[in-house]
mmCIF file of C-alpha atoms in Angstrom:
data_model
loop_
_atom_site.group_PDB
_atom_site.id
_atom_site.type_symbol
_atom_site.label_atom_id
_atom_site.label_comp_id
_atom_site.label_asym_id
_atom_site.label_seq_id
_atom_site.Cartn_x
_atom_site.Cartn_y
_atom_site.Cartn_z
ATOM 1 C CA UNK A 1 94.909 44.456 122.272
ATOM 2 C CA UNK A 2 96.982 41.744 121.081
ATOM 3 C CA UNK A 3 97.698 41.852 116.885
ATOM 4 C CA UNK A 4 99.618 39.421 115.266
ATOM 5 C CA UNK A 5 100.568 41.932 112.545
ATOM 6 C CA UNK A 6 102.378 43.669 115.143
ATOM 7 C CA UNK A 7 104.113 40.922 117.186
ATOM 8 C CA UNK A 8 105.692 39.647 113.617
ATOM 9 C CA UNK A 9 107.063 42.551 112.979
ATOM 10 C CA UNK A 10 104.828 43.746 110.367
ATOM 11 C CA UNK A 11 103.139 46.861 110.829
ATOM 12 C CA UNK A 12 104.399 49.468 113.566
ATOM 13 C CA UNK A 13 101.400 51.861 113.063
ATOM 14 C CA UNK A 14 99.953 51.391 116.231
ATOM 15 C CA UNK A 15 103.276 52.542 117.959
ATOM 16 C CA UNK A 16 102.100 52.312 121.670
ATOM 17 C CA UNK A 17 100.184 49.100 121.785
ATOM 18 C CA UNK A 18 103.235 47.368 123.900
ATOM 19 C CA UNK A 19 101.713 49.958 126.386
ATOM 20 C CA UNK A 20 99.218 49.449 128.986
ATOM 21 C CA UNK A 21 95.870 50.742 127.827
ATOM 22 C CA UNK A 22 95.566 53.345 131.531
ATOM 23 C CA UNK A 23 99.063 54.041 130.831
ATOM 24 C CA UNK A 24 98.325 55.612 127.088
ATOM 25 C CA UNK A 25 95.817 57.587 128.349
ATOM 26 C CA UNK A 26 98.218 58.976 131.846
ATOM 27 C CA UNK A 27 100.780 60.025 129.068
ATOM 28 C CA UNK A 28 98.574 61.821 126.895
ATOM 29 C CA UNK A 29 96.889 63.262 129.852
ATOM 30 C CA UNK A 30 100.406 64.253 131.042
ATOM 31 C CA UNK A 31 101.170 65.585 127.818
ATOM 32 C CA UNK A 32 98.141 67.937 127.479
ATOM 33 C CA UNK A 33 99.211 68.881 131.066
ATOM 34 C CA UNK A 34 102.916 69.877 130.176
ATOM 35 C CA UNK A 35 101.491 72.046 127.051
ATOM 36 C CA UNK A 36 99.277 74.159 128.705
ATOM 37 C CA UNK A 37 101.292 74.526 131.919
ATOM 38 C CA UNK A 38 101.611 77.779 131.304
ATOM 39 C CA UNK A 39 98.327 79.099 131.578
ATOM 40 C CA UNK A 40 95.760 78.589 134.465
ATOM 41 C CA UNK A 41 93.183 75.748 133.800
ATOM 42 C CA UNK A 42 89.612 76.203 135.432
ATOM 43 C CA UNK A 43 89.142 72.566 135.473
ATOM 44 C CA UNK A 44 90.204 69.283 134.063
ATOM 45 C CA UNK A 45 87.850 66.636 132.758
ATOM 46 C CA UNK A 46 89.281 62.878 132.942
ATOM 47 C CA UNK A 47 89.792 61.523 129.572
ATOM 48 C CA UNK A 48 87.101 59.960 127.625
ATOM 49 C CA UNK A 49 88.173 56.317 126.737
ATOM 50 C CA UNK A 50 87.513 54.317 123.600
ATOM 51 C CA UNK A 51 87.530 50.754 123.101
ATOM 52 C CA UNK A 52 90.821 49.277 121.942
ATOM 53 C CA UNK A 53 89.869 47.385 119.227
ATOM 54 C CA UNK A 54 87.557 47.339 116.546
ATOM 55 C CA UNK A 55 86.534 50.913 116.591
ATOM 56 C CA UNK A 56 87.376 52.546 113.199
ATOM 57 C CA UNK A 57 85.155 53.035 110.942
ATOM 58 C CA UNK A 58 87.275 53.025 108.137
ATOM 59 C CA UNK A 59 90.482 51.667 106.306
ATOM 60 C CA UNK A 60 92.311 52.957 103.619
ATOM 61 C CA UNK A 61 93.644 50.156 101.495
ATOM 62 C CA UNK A 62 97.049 50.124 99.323
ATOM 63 C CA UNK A 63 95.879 47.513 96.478
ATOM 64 C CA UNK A 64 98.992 45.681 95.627
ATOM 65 C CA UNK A 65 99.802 41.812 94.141
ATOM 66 C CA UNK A 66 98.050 40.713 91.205
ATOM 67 C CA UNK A 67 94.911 41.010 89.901
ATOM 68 C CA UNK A 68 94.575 37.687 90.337
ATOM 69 C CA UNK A 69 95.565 37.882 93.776
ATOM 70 C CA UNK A 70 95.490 40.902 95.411
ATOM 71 C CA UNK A 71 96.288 42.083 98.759
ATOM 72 C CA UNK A 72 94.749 45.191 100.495
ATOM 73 C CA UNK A 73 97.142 46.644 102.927
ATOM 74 C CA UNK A 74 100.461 49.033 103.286
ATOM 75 C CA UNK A 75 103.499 48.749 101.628
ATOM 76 C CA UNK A 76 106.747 48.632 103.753
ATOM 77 C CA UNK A 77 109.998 50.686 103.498
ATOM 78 C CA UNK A 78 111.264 47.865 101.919
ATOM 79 C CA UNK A 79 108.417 47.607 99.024
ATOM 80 C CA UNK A 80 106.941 44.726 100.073
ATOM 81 C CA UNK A 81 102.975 44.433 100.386
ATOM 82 C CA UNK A 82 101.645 43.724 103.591
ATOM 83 C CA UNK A 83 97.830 42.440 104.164
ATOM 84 C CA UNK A 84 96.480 44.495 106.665
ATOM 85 C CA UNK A 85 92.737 42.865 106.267
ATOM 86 C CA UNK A 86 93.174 41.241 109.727
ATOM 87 C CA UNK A 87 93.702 44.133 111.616
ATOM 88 C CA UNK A 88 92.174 44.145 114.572
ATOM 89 C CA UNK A 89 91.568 48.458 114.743
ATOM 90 C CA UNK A 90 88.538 47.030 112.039
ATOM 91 C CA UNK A 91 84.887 46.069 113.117
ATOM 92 C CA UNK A 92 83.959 42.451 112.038
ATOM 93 C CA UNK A 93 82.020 43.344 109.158
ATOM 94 C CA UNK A 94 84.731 44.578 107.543
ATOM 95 C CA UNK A 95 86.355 41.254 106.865
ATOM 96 C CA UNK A 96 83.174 39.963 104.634
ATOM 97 C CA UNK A 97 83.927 42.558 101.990
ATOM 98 C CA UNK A 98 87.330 42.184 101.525
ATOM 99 C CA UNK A 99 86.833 38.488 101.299
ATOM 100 C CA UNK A 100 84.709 39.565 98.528
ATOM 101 C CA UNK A 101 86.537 42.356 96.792
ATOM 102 C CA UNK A 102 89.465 39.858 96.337
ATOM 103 C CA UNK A 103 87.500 38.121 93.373
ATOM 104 C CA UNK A 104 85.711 41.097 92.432
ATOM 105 C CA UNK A 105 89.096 42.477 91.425
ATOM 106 C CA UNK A 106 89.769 39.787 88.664
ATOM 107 C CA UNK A 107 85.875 40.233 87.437
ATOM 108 C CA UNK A 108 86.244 43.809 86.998
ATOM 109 C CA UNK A 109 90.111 43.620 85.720
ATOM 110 C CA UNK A 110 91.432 46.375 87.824
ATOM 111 C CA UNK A 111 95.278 45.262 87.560
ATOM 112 C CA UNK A 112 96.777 47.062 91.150
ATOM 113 C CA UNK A 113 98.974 49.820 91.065
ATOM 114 C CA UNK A 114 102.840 49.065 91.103
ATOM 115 C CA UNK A 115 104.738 51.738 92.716
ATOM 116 C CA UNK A 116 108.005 50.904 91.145
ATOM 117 C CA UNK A 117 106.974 49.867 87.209
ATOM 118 C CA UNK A 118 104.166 52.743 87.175
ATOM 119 C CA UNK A 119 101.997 50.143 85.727
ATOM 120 C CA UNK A 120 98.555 49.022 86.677
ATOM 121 C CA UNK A 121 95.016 50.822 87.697
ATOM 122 C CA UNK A 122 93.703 50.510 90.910
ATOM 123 C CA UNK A 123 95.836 52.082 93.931
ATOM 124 C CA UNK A 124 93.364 51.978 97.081
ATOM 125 C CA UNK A 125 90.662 51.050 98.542
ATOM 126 C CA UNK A 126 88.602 53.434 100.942
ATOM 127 C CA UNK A 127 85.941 51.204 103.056
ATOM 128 C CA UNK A 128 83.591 53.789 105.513
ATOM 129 C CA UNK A 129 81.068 52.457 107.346
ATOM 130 C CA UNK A 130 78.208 53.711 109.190
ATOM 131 C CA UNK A 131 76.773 52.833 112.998
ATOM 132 C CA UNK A 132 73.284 52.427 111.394
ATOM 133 C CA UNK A 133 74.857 49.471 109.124
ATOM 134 C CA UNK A 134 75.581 51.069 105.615
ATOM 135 C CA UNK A 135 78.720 51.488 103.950
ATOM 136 C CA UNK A 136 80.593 53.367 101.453
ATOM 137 C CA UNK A 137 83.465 51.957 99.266
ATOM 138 C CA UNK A 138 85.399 54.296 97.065
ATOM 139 C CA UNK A 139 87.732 52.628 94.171
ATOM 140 C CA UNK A 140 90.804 55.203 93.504
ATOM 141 C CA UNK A 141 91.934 54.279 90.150
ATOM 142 C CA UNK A 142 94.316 56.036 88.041
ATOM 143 C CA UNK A 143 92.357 56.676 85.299
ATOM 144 C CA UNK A 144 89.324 56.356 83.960
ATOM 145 C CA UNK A 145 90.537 53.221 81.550
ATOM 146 C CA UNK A 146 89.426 50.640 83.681
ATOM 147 C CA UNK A 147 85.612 52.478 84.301
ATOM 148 C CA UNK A 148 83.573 50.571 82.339
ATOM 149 C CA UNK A 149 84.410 47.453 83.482
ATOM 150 C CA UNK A 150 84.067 48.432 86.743
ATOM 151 C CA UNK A 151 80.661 49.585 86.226
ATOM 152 C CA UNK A 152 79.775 46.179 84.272
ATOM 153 C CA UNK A 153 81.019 44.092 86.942
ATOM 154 C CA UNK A 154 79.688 45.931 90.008
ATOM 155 C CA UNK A 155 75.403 44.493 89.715
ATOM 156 C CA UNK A 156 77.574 40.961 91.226
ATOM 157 C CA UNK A 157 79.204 42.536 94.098
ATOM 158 C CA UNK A 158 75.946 44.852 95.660
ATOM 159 C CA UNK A 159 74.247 41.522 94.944
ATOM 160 C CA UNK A 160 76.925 39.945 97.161
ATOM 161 C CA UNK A 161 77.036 43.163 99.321
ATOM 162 C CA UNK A 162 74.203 45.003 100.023
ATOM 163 C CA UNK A 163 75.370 47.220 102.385
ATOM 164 C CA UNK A 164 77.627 49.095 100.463
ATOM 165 C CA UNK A 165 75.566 51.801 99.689
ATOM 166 C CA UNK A 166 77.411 54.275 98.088
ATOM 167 C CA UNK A 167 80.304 53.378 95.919
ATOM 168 C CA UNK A 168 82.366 55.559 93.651
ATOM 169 C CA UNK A 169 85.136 55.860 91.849
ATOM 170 C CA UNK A 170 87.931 58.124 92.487
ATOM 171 C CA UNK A 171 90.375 59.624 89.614
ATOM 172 C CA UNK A 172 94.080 60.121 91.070
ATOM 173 C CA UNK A 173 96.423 59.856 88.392
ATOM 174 C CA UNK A 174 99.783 61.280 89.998
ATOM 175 C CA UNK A 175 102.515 59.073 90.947
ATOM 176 C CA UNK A 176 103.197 60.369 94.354
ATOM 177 C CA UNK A 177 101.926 58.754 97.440
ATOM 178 C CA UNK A 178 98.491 60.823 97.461
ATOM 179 C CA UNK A 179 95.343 59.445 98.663
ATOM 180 C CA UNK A 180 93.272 60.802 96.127
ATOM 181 C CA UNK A 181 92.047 63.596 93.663
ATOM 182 C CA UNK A 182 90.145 66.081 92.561
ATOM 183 C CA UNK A 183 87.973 63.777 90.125
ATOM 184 C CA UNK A 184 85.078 61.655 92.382
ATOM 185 C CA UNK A 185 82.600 59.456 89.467
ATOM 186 C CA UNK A 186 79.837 58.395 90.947
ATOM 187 C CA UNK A 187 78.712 54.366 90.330
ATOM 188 C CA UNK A 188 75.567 54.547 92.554
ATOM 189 C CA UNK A 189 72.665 56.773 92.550
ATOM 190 C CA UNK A 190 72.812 57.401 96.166
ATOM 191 C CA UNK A 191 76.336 59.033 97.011
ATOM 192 C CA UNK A 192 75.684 59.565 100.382
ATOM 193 C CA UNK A 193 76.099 57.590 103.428
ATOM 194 C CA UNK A 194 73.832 58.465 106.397
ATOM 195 C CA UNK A 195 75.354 58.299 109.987
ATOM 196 C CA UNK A 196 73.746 58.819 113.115
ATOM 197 C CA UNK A 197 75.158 60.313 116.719
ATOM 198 C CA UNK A 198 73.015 61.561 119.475
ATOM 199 C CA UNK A 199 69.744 61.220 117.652
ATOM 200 C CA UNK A 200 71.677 63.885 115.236
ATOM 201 C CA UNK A 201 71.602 63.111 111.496
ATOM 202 C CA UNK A 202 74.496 63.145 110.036
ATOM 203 C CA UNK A 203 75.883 62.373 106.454
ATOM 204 C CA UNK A 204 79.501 61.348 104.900
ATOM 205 C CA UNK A 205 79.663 61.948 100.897
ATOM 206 C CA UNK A 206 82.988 60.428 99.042
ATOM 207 C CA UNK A 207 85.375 63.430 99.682
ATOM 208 C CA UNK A 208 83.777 64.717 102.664
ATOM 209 C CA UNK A 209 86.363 64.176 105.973
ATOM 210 C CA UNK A 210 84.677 62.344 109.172
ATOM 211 C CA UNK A 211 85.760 61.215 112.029
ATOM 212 C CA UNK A 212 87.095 57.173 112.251
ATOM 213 C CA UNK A 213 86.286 56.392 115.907
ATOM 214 C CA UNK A 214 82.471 56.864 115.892
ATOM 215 C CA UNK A 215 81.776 56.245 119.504
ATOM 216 C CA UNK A 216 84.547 58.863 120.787
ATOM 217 C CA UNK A 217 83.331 61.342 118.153
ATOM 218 C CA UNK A 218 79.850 60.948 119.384
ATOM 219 C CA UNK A 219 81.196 61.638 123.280
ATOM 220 C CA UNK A 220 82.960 64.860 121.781
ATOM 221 C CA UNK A 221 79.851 66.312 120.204
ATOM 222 C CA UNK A 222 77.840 65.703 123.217
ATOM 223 C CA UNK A 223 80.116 66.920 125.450
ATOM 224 C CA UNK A 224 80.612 70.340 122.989
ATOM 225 C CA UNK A 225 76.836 70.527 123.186
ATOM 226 C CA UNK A 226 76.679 70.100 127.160
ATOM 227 C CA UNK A 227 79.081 72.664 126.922
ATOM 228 C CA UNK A 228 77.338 75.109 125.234
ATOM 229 C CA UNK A 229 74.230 74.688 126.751
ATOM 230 C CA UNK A 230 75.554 75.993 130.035
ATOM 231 C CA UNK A 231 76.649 79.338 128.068
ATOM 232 C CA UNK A 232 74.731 82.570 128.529
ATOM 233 C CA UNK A 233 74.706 82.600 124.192
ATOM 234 C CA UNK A 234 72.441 82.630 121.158
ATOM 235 C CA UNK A 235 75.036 83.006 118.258
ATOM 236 C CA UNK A 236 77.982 81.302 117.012
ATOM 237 C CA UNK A 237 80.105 80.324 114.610
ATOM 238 C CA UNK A 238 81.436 76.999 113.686
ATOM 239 C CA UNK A 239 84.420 77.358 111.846
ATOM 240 C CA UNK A 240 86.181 74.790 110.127
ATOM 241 C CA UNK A 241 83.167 72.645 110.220
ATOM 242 C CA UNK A 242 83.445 69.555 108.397
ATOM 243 C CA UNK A 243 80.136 67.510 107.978
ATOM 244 C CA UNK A 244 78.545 70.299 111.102
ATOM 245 C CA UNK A 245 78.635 67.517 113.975
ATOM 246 C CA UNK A 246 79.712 70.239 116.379
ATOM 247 C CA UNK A 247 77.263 72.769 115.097
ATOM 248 C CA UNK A 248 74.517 70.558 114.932
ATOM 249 C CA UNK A 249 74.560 69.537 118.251
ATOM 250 C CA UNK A 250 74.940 72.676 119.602
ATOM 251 C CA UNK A 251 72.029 74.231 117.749
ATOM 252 C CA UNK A 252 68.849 75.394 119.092
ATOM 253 C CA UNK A 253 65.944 76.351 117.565
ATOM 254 C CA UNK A 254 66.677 79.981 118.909
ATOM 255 C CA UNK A 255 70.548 79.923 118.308
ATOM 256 C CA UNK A 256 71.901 81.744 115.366
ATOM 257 C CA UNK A 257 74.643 79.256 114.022
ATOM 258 C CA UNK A 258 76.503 79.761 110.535
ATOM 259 C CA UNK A 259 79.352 76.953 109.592
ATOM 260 C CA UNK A 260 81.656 77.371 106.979
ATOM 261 C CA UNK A 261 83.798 74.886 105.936
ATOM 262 C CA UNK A 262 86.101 75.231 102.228
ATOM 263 C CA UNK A 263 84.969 71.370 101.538
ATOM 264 C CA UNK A 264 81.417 71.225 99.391
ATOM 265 C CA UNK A 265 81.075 68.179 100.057
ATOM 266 C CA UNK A 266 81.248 68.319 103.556
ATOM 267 C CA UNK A 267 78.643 71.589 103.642
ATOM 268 C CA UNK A 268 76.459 69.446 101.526
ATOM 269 C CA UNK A 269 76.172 67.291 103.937
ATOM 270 C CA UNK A 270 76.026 69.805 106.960
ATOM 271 C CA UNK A 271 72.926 71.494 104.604
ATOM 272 C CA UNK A 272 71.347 68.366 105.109
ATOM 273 C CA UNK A 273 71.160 67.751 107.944
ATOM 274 C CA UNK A 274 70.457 71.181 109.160
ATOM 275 C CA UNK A 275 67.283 70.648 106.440
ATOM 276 C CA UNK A 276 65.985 67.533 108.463
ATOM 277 C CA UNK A 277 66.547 68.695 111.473
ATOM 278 C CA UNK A 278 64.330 72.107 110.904
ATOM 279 C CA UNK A 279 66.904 74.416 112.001
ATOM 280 C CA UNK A 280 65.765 77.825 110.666
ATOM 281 C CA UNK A 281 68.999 79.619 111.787
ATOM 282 C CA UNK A 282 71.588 77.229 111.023
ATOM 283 C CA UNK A 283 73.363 78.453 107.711
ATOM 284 C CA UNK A 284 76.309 76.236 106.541
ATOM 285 C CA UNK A 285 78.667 77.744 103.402
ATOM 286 C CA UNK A 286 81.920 76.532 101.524
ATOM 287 C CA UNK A 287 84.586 79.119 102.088
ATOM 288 C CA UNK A 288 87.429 79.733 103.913
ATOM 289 C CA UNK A 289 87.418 79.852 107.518
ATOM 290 C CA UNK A 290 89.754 82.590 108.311
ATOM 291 C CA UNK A 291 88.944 84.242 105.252
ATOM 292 C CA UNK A 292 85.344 84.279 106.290
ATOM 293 C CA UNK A 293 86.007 85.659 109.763
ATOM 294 C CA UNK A 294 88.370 88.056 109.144
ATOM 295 C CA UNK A 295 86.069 89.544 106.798
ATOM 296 C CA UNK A 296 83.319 90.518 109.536
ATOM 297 C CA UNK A 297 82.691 93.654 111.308
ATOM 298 C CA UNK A 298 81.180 91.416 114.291
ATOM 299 C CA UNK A 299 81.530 88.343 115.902
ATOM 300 C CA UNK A 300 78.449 86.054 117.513
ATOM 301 C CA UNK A 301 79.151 85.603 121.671
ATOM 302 C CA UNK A 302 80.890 81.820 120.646
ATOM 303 C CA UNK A 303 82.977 81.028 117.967
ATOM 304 C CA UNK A 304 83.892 77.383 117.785
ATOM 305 C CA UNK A 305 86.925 75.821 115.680
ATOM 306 C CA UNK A 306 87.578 72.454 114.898
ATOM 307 C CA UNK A 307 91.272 73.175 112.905
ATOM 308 C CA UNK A 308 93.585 70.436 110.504
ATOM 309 C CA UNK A 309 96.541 69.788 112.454
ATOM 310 C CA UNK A 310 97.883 73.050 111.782
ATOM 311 C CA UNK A 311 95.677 74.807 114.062
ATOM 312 C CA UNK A 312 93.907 78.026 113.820
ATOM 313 C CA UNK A 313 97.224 79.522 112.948
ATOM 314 C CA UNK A 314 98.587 83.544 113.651
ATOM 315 C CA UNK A 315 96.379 85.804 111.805
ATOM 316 C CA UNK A 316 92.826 83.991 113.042
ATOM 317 C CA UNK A 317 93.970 84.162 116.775
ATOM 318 C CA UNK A 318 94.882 88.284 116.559
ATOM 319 C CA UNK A 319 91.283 88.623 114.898
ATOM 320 C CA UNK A 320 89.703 86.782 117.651
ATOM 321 C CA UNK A 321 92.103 88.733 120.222
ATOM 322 C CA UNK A 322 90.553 92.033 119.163
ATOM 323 C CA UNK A 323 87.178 91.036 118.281
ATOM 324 C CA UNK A 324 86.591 89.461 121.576
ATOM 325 C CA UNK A 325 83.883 86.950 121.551
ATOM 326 C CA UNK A 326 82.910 85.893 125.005
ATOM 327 C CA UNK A 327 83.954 82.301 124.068
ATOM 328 C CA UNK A 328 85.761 80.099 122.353
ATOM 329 C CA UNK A 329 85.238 76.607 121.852
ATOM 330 C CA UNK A 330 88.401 74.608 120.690
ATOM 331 C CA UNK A 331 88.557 71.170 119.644
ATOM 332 C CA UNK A 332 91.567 69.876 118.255
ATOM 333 C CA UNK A 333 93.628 66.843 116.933
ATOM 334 C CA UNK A 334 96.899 68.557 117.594
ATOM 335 C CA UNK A 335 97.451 69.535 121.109
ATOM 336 C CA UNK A 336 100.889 71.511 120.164
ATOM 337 C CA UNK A 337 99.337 73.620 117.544
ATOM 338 C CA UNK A 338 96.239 74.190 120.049
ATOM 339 C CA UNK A 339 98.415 75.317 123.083
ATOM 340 C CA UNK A 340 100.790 77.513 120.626
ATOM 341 C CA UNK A 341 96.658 79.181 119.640
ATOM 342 C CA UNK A 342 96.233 79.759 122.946
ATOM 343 C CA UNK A 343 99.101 81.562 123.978
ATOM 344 C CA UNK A 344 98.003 83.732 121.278
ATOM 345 C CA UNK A 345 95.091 84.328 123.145
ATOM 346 C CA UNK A 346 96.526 85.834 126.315
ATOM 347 C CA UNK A 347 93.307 87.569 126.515
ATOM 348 C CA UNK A 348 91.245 84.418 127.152
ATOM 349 C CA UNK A 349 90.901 81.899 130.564
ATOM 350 C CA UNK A 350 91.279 78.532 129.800
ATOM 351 C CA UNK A 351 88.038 77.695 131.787
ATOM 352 C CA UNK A 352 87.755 74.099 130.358
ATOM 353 C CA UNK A 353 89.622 70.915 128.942
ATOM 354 C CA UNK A 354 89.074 67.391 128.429
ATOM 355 C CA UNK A 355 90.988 64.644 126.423
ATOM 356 C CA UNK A 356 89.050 62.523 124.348
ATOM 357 C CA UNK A 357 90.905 58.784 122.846
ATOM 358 C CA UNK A 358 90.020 59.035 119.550
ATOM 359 C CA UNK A 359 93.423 57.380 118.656
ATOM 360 C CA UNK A 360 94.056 54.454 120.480
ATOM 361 C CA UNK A 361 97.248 52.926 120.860
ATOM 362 C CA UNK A 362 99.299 56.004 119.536
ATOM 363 C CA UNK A 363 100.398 59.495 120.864
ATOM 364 C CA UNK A 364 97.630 61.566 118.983
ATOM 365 C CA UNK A 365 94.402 62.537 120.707
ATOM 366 C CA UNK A 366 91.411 65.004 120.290
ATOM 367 C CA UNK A 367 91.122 67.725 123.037
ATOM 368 C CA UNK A 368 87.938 69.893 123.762
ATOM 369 C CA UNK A 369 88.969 73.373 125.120
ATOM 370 C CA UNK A 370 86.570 75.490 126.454
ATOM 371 C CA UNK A 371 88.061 79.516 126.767
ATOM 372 C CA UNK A 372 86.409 82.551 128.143
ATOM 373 C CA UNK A 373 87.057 85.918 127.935
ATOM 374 C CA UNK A 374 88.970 87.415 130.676
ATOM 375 C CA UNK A 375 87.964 90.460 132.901
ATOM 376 C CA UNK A 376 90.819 92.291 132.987
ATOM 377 C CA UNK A 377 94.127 90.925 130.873
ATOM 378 C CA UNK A 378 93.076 87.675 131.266
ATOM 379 C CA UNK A 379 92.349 87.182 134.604
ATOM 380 C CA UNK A 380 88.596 86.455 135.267
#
């Protein structure tokens, strides 16, 4: 992938792209290797590629300049903006609305954010879109000063734009470099985006998490739900389940699923889709994955966890240890934090891995990780 934003010296985010595209993918491979060399792998799956450019379907946007002329982006070490609206990680479409926001900015009068004077109102700009066309833009303001002119001035841009959707406003008032807050206003009646994978519904709402490479995220469900499908089981659990892709897919109309996830949002949208779907024994709640386990006499026959980067952490891996399901599932975005799980769970074969590109053109990767209870001390 060749970006000019790179070659000048610009942005360094994509920190492998002076690499060969088959070479990423040997390191990371090698990588995954080298962590789990210590235990016994029933077989490795070659990694699941992902186009190199064009494949996110979102970008989060530091609003800097002038109102009069703003410029979506980053800001470097040094403090100076840099336009990222030409990056080339972006679909096409994406390029039409920014055109477009640019102006919209001075109608609505939402002065950017400066970092150093503490002055100004509107610090990002988070643009999701959907495969099936729609999209979602959220305005993260720091306060609700500038609202009404935002709402005045919005009827132009969804004439200009009808795609987007849903749009919202988000509330983060604290001068630290943090995304967002707790405060989401809603400026459409719909406030939620649908998505599509594997003929499985989907939804994204404002402050619900989803993965940004749609086409590797739809190989990673369908693979989990190959997966499963091979399994002698009829219950599990799908902890730390976002939006429910992995649950969803995985469901039957005779499995006995329950997600929990500690984001509403996201279990809003899991709710849904389980809803349209007509899944009778899929149950999604909002609480605290460990907290939830931990907190249960029995376990179903396959607990799945999709972690944060931290992983499943100490106290979730001894409950699993002495619960003993007869599998685990484990999809992660952190390989280290994954392999350091697993060698909590001596008890456990690693039957199954595969490495899927979700991240082009860095280190990171997502890994599926399929474990199954051993015999005798782990040994199957």
């Amino acid at each position: 992938m060749h970006c000019a934003l790179y070659d000048a010296g610009r942005c360094r985010s994509c920190q492998w792209l002076e690499k060969p595209y088959p070479q990423q993918l040997n390191d990371k491979q090698s990588l995954l290797e080298q962590l789990l060399a210590e235990r016994p792998v029933g077989e490795w799956l070659p990694p699941v590629q992902s186009a190199q450019q064009g494949f996110r379907n979102k970008a989060k946007m530091v609003v800097s300049g002038s109102v009069e002329r703003p410029i979506f982006g980053m800001v470097s070490r040094d403090g100076e903006p840099v336009d990222l609206c030409a990056c080339p990680l972006y679909p096409d479409s994406f390029s039409a609305v920014f055109t477009l926001l640019k102006p919209f900015i001075a109608r609505a009068g939402l002065t950017p954010y400066n970092i150093v004077r503490k002055r100004g109102e509107l610090k990002f700009l988070l643009l999701t879109e959907s495969t099936q066309g729609g999209m979602m833009l959220r305005f993260v303001l720091r306060s609700t000063s500038k609202l009404q002119q935002l709402r005045d001035a919005l009827p132009w841009l969804q004439q200009q734009l009808p795609q987007l959707k849903v749009i919202s406003a988000n509330i983060q008032p604290v001068h630290m470099a943090i995304l967002e807050g707790d405060e989401e206003i809603a400026l459409t009646p719909d406030q939620t985006l649908a998505e599509r994978f594997n003929q499985v519904p989907l939804y994204i709402r404002p402050q619900s998490f989803f993965q940004t490479n749609p086409q590797v995220a739809a190989d990673l469900y369908a693979t989990a739900r190959d997966w499963v499908a091979q399994l002698p089981v009829n219950s599990m659990w799908d902890l730390f389940c976002g939006v429910g892709g992995f649950g969803l897919h995985c469901a039957t109309p005779e499995m006995q699923l329950t997600g929990i996830e500690i984001n509403a949002e996201a279990i809003a949208c899991a709710q849904q889709s389980a809803q349209q779907l007509g899944l009778e024994k899929v149950s999604f709640a909002a609480l605290d994955s460990t907290q939830f386990a931990t907190s249960r006499e029995a376990v179903p026959q396959l607990v799945l966890v999709n972690p944060p980067r931290r992983g499943i952490g100490e106290e979730l891996c001894a409950y699993l240890s002495e619960m003993a399901p007869d599998y685990i599932l484990y999809s992660s975005c952190n390989p280290t934090s994954m392999a350091q799980d697993i060698a909590r769970l001596a008890e456990y074969d690693v039957s199954r891995v595969q490495l899927f590109d979700m991240f082009p053109h860095t280190a990171h990767f997502e890994v599926l990780c399929l474990l199954k209870k051993g015999e005798k001390g782990g040994t199957a």
